[in-house]
CSV table of C-alpha atoms in Angstrom, one decimal:
chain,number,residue,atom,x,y,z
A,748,UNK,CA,101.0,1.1,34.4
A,749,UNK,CA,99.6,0.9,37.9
A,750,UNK,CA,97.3,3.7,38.8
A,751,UNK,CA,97.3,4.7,42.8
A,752,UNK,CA,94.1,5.3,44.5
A,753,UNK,CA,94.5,8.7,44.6
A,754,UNK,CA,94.7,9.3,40.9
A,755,UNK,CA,92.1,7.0,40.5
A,756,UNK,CA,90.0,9.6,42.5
A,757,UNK,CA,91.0,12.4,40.8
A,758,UNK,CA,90.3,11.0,37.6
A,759,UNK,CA,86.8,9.9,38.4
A,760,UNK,CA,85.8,13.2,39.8
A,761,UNK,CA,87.5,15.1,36.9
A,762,UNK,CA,85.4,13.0,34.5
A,763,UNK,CA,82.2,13.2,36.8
A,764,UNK,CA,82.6,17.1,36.8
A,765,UNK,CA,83.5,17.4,33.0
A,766,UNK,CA,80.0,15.4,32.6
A,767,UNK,CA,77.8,17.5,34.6
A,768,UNK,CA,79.3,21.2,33.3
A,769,UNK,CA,79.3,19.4,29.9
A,770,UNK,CA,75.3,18.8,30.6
A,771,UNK,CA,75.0,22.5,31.9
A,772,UNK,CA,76.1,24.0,28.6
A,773,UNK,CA,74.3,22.3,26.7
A,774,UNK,CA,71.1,22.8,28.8
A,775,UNK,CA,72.3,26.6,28.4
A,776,UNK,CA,72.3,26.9,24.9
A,777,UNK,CA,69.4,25.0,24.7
A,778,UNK,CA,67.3,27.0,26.9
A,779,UNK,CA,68.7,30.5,26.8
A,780,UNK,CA,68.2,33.2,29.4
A,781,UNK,CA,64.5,33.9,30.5
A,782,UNK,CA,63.7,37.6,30.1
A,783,UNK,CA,60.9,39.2,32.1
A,784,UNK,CA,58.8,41.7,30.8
A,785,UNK,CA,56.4,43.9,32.9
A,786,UNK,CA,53.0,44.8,32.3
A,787,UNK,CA,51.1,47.7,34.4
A,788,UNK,CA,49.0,50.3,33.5
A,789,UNK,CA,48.6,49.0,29.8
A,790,UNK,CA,52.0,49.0,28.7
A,791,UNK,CA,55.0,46.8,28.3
A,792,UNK,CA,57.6,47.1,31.0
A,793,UNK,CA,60.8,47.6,29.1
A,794,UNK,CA,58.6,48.0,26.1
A,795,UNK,CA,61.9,47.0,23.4
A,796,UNK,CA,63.8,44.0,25.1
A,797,UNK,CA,66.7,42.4,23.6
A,798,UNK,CA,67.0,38.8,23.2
A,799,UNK,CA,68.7,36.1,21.3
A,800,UNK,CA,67.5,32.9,19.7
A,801,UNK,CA,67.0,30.0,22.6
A,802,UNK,CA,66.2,33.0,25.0
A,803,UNK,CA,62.6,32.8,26.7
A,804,UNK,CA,60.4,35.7,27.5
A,805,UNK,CA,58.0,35.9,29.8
A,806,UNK,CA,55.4,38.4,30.8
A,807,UNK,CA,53.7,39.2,34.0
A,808,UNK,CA,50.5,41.2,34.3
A,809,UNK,CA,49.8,43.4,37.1
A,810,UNK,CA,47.1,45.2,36.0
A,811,UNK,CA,43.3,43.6,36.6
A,812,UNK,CA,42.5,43.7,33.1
A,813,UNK,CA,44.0,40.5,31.0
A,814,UNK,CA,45.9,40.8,27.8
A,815,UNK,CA,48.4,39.4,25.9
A,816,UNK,CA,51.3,39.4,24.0
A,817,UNK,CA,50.7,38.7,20.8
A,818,UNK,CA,52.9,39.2,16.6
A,819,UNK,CA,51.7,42.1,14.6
A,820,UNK,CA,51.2,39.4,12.2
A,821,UNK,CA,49.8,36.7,15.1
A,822,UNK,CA,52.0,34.1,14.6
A,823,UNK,CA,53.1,34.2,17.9
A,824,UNK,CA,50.7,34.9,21.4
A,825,UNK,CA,51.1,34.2,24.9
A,826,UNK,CA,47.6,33.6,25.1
A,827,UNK,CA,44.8,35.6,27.6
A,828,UNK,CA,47.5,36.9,31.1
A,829,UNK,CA,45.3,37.4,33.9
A,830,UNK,CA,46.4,39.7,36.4
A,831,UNK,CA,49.4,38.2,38.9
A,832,UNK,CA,50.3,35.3,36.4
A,833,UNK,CA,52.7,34.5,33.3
A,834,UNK,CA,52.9,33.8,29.8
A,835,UNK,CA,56.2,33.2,27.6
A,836,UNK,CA,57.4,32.8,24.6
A,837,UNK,CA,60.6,31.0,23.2
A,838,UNK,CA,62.6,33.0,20.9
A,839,UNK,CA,63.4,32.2,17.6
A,840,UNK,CA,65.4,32.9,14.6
A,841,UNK,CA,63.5,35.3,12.2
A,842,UNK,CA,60.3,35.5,14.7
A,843,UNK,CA,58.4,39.2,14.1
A,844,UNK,CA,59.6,41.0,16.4
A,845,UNK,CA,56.8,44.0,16.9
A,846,UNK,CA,53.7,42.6,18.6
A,847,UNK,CA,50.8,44.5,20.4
A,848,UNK,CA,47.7,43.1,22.8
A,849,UNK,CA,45.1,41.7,21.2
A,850,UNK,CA,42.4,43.1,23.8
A,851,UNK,CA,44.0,46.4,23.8
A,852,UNK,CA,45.6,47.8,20.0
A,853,UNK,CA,47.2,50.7,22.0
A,854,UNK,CA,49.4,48.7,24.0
A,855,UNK,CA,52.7,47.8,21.9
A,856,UNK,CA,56.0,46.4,22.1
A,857,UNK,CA,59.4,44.9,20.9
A,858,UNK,CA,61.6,42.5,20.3
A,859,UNK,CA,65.2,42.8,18.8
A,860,UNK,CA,66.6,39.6,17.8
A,861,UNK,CA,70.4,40.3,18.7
B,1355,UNK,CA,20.5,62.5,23.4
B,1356,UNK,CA,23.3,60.4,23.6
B,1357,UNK,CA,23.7,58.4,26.7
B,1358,UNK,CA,26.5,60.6,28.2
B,1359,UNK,CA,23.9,63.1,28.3
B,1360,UNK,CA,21.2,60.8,29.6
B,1361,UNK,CA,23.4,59.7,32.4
B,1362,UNK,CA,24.5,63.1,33.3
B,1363,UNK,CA,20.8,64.4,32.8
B,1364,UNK,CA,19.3,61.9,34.8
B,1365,UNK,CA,21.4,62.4,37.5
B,1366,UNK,CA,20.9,65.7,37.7
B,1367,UNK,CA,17.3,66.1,37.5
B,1368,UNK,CA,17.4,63.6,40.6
B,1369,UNK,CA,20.3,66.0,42.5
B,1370,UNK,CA,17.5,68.8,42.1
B,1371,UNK,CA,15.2,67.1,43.9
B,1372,UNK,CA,17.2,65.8,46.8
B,1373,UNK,CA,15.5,66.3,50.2
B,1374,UNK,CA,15.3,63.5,51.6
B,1375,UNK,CA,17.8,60.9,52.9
B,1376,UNK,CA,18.0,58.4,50.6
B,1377,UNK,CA,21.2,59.7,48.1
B,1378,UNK,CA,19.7,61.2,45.5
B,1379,UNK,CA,23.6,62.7,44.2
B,1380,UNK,CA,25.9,60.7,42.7
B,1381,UNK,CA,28.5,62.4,45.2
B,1382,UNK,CA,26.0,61.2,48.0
B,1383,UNK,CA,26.1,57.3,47.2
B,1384,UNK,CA,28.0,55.4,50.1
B,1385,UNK,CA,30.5,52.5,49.3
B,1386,UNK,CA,28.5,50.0,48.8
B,1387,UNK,CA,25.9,51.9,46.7
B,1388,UNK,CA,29.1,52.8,44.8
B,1389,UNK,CA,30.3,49.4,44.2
B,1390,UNK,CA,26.8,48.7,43.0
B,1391,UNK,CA,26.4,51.6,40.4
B,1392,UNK,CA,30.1,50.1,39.0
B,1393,UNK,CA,29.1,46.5,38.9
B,1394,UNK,CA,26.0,47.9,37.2
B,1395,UNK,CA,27.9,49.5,34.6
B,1396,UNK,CA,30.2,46.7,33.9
B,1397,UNK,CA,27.3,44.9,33.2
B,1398,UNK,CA,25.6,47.0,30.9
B,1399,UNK,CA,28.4,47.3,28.8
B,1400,UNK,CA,29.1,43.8,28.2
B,1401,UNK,CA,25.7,43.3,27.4
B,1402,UNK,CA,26.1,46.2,24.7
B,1403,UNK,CA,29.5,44.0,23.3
B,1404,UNK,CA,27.7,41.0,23.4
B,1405,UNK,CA,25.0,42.3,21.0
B,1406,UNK,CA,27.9,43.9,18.8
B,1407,UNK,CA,29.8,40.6,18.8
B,1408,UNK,CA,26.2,38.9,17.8
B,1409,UNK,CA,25.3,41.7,15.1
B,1410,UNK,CA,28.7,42.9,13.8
B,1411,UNK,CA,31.0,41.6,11.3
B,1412,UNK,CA,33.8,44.6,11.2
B,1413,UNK,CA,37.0,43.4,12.6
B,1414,UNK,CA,37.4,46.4,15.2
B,1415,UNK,CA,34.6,46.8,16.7
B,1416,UNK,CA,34.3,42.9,17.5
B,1417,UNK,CA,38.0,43.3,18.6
B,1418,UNK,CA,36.4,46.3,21.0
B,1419,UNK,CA,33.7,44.3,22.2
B,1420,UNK,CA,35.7,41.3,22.9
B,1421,UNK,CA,38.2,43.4,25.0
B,1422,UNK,CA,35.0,45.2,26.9
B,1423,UNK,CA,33.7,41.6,27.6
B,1424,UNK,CA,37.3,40.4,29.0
B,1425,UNK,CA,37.9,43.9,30.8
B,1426,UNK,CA,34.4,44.1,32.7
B,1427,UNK,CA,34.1,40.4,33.4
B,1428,UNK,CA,37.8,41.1,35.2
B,1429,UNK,CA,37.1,43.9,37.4
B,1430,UNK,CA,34.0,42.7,38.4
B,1431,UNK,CA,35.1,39.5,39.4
B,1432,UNK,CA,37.9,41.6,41.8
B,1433,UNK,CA,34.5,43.8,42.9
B,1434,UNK,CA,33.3,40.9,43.9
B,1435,UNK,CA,36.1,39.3,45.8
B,1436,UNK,CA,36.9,42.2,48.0
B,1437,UNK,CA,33.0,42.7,48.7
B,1438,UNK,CA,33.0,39.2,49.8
B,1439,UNK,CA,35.8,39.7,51.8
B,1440,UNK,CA,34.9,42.5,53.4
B,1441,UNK,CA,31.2,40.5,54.3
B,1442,UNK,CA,29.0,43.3,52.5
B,1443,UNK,CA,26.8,43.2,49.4
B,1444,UNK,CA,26.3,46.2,47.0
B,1445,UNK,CA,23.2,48.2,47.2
B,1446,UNK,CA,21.1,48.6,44.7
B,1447,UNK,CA,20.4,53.0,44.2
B,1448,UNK,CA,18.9,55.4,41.8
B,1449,UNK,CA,22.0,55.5,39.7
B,1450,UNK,CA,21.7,52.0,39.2
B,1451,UNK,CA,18.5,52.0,38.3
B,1452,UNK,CA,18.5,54.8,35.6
B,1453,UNK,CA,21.9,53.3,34.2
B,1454,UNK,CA,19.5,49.9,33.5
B,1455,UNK,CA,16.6,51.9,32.1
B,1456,UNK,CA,18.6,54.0,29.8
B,1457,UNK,CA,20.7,50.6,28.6
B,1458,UNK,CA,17.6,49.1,27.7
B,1459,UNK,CA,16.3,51.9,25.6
B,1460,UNK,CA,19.6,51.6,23.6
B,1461,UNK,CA,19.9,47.9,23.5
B,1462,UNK,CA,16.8,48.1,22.0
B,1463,UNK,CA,17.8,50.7,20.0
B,1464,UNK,CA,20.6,48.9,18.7
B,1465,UNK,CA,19.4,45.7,18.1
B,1466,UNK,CA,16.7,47.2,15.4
B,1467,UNK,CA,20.5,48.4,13.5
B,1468,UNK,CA,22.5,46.4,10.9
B,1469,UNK,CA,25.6,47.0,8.7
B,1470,UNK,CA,27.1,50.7,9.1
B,1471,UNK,CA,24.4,52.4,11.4
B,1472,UNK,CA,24.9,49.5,14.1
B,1473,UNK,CA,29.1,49.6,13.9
B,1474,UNK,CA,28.6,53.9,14.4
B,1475,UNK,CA,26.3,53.8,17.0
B,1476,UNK,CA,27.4,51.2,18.9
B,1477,UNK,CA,31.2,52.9,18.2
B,1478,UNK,CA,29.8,56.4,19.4
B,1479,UNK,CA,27.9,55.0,22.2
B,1480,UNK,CA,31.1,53.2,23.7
B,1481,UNK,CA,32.5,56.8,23.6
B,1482,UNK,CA,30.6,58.5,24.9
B,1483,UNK,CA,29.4,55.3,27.9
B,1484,UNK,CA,32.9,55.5,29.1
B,1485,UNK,CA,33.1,59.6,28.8
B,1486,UNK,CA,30.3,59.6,30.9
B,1487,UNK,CA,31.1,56.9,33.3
B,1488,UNK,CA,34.8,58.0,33.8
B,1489,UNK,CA,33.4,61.7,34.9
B,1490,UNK,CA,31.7,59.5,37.6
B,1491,UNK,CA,34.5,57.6,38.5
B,1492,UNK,CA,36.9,60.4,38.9
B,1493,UNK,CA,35.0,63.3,40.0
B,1494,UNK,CA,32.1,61.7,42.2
B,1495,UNK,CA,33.2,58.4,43.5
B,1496,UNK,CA,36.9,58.0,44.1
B,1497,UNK,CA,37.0,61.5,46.0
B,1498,UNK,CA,33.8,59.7,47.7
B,1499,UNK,CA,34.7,56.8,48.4
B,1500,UNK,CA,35.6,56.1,52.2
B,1501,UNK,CA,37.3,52.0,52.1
B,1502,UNK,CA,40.9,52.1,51.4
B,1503,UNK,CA,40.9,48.8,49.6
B,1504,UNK,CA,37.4,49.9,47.5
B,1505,UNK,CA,39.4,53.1,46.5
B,1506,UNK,CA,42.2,51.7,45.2
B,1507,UNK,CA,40.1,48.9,43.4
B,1508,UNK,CA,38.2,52.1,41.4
B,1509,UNK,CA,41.5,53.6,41.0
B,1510,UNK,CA,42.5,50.6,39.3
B,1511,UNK,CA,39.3,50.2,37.1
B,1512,UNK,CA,39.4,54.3,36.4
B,1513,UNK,CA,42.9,53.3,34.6
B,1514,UNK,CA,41.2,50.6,32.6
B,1515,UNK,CA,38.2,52.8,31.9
B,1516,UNK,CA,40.1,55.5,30.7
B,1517,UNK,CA,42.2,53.5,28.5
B,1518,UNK,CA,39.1,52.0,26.9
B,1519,UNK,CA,38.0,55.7,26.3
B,1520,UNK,CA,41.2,55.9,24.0
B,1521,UNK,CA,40.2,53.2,22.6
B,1522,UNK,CA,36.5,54.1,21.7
B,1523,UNK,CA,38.4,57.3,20.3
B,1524,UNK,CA,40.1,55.5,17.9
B,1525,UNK,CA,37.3,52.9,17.1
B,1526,UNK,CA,34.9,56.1,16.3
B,1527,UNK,CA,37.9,57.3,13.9
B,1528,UNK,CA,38.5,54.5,11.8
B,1529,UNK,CA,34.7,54.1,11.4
B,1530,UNK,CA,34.6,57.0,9.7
């Protein structure tokens, strides 16, 4: 069977587009949805945030004081935020979900794995 | 006396005898005196964390002094960027002054302390520091202060002041 140009076309962009959304799915389950998480005025801006497992969460401080984000149990922590900049943590499966900053007790927040 | 009443004593005494034109009133102090008295202040109290993180083993009040070390060493560090950019220096005052000569008394005071009696007083201290400095900030120098950009850094530190005041609360608690 003789294929025409055209078809030849179409095929090859069908198969070219099939790779490329093929590569975006799997780059979207891989890496989730980022969710951003406020911090002013010593608290956690939403202070519960729902997430699933792949998801990403990052927080920004906006306050001149740093802190963190950081497991009740410290198994997880951003690290030290200083004020304009970001720190993030990949969500996983199981991951304590109530954490707190280590600099500040008061300040507290929460995950729900969903 | 605790140092909440030293402060507040001291600068009293000194508004009693105010007649001349150097400020002798907290309320008096110009912007850059101001900026002094807080830089000052930062100061003194990481060098009260630093001899609790050398001298203390209980968890919360190194956890404390580590967050007073971070805190201070952050708003002094954006004192110091908007001074430079506005081209002006603080200026040393009385405040200042009796702030450092009270601090030593207590560090010296403190560093004689192990155990129990230096957690407590170093906990009750921290209370009553940021008691005493938070009545400055809120009732003498932000209605004071005449810089737009200086005001709103103070109004920025008063909310991290006042926040370690709640935590000093709850430090002096579970000492207890």
């Amino acid at each position: 069977m003789q294929i025409t140009k055209r078809e030849f076309l179409v095929n090859t962009v069908a198969a070219f587009a099939a790779a490329v959304f093929s590569r975006q799915a799997r780059a979207t389950s891989q890496s989730g949805v980022t969710h951003q998480v406020q911090i002013r005025n010593f608290q956690y801006d939403p202070e519960m945030i729902e997430v699933r497992p792949g998801d990403t969460i990052t927080w920004t401080n906006h306050d001149i004081a740093p802190h963190t984000a950081t497991a009740q149990d410290r198994s997880w922590d951003t690290g030290r935020i200083r004020r304009s900049q970001d720190g993030s943590v990949h969500v996983v499966a199981g991951m304590p979900t109530d954490y707190f900053c280590i600099y500040h007790p008061q300040m507290r927040g929460q995950i729900k794995l969903v | 006396m605790n140092i909440k009443n030293t402060i507040l004593a001291t600068a009293a005494i000194l508004m009693i005898g105010s007649g001349s034109a150097v400020a002798q009133s907290p309320a008096d102090l110009n912007d850059l005196e101001i900026a002094h008295v807080a830089y000052t202040a930062d100061n003194i109290d990481i060098r009260y964390a630093h001899l609790a993180l050398a001298i203390s083993t209980n968890a919360s009040v190194r956890e404390f002094a580590e967050a007073m070390i971070s805190d201070h060493n952050a708003v002094n560090g954006q004192a110091l960027a908007l001074l430079e950019k506005l081209g002006a220096a603080p200026q040393d005052n009385f405040l200042s002054q009796s702030l450092n000569e009270t601090a030593e008394m207590l560090i010296d005071e403190l560093s004689r302390l192990r155990g129990d009696a230096f957690d407590h007083r170093y906990a009750e201290n921290e209370l009553g520091y940021h008691k005493a400095v938070n009545d400055l900030v809120g009732n003498a120098f932000i209605p004071n202060i005449e810089n737009a950009e200086v005001k709103a850094l103070f109004e920025a530190g008063y909310e991290i002041f006042q926040a370690h005041q709640s935590q000093a609360e709850s430090m002096v608690e579970g000492l207890k």
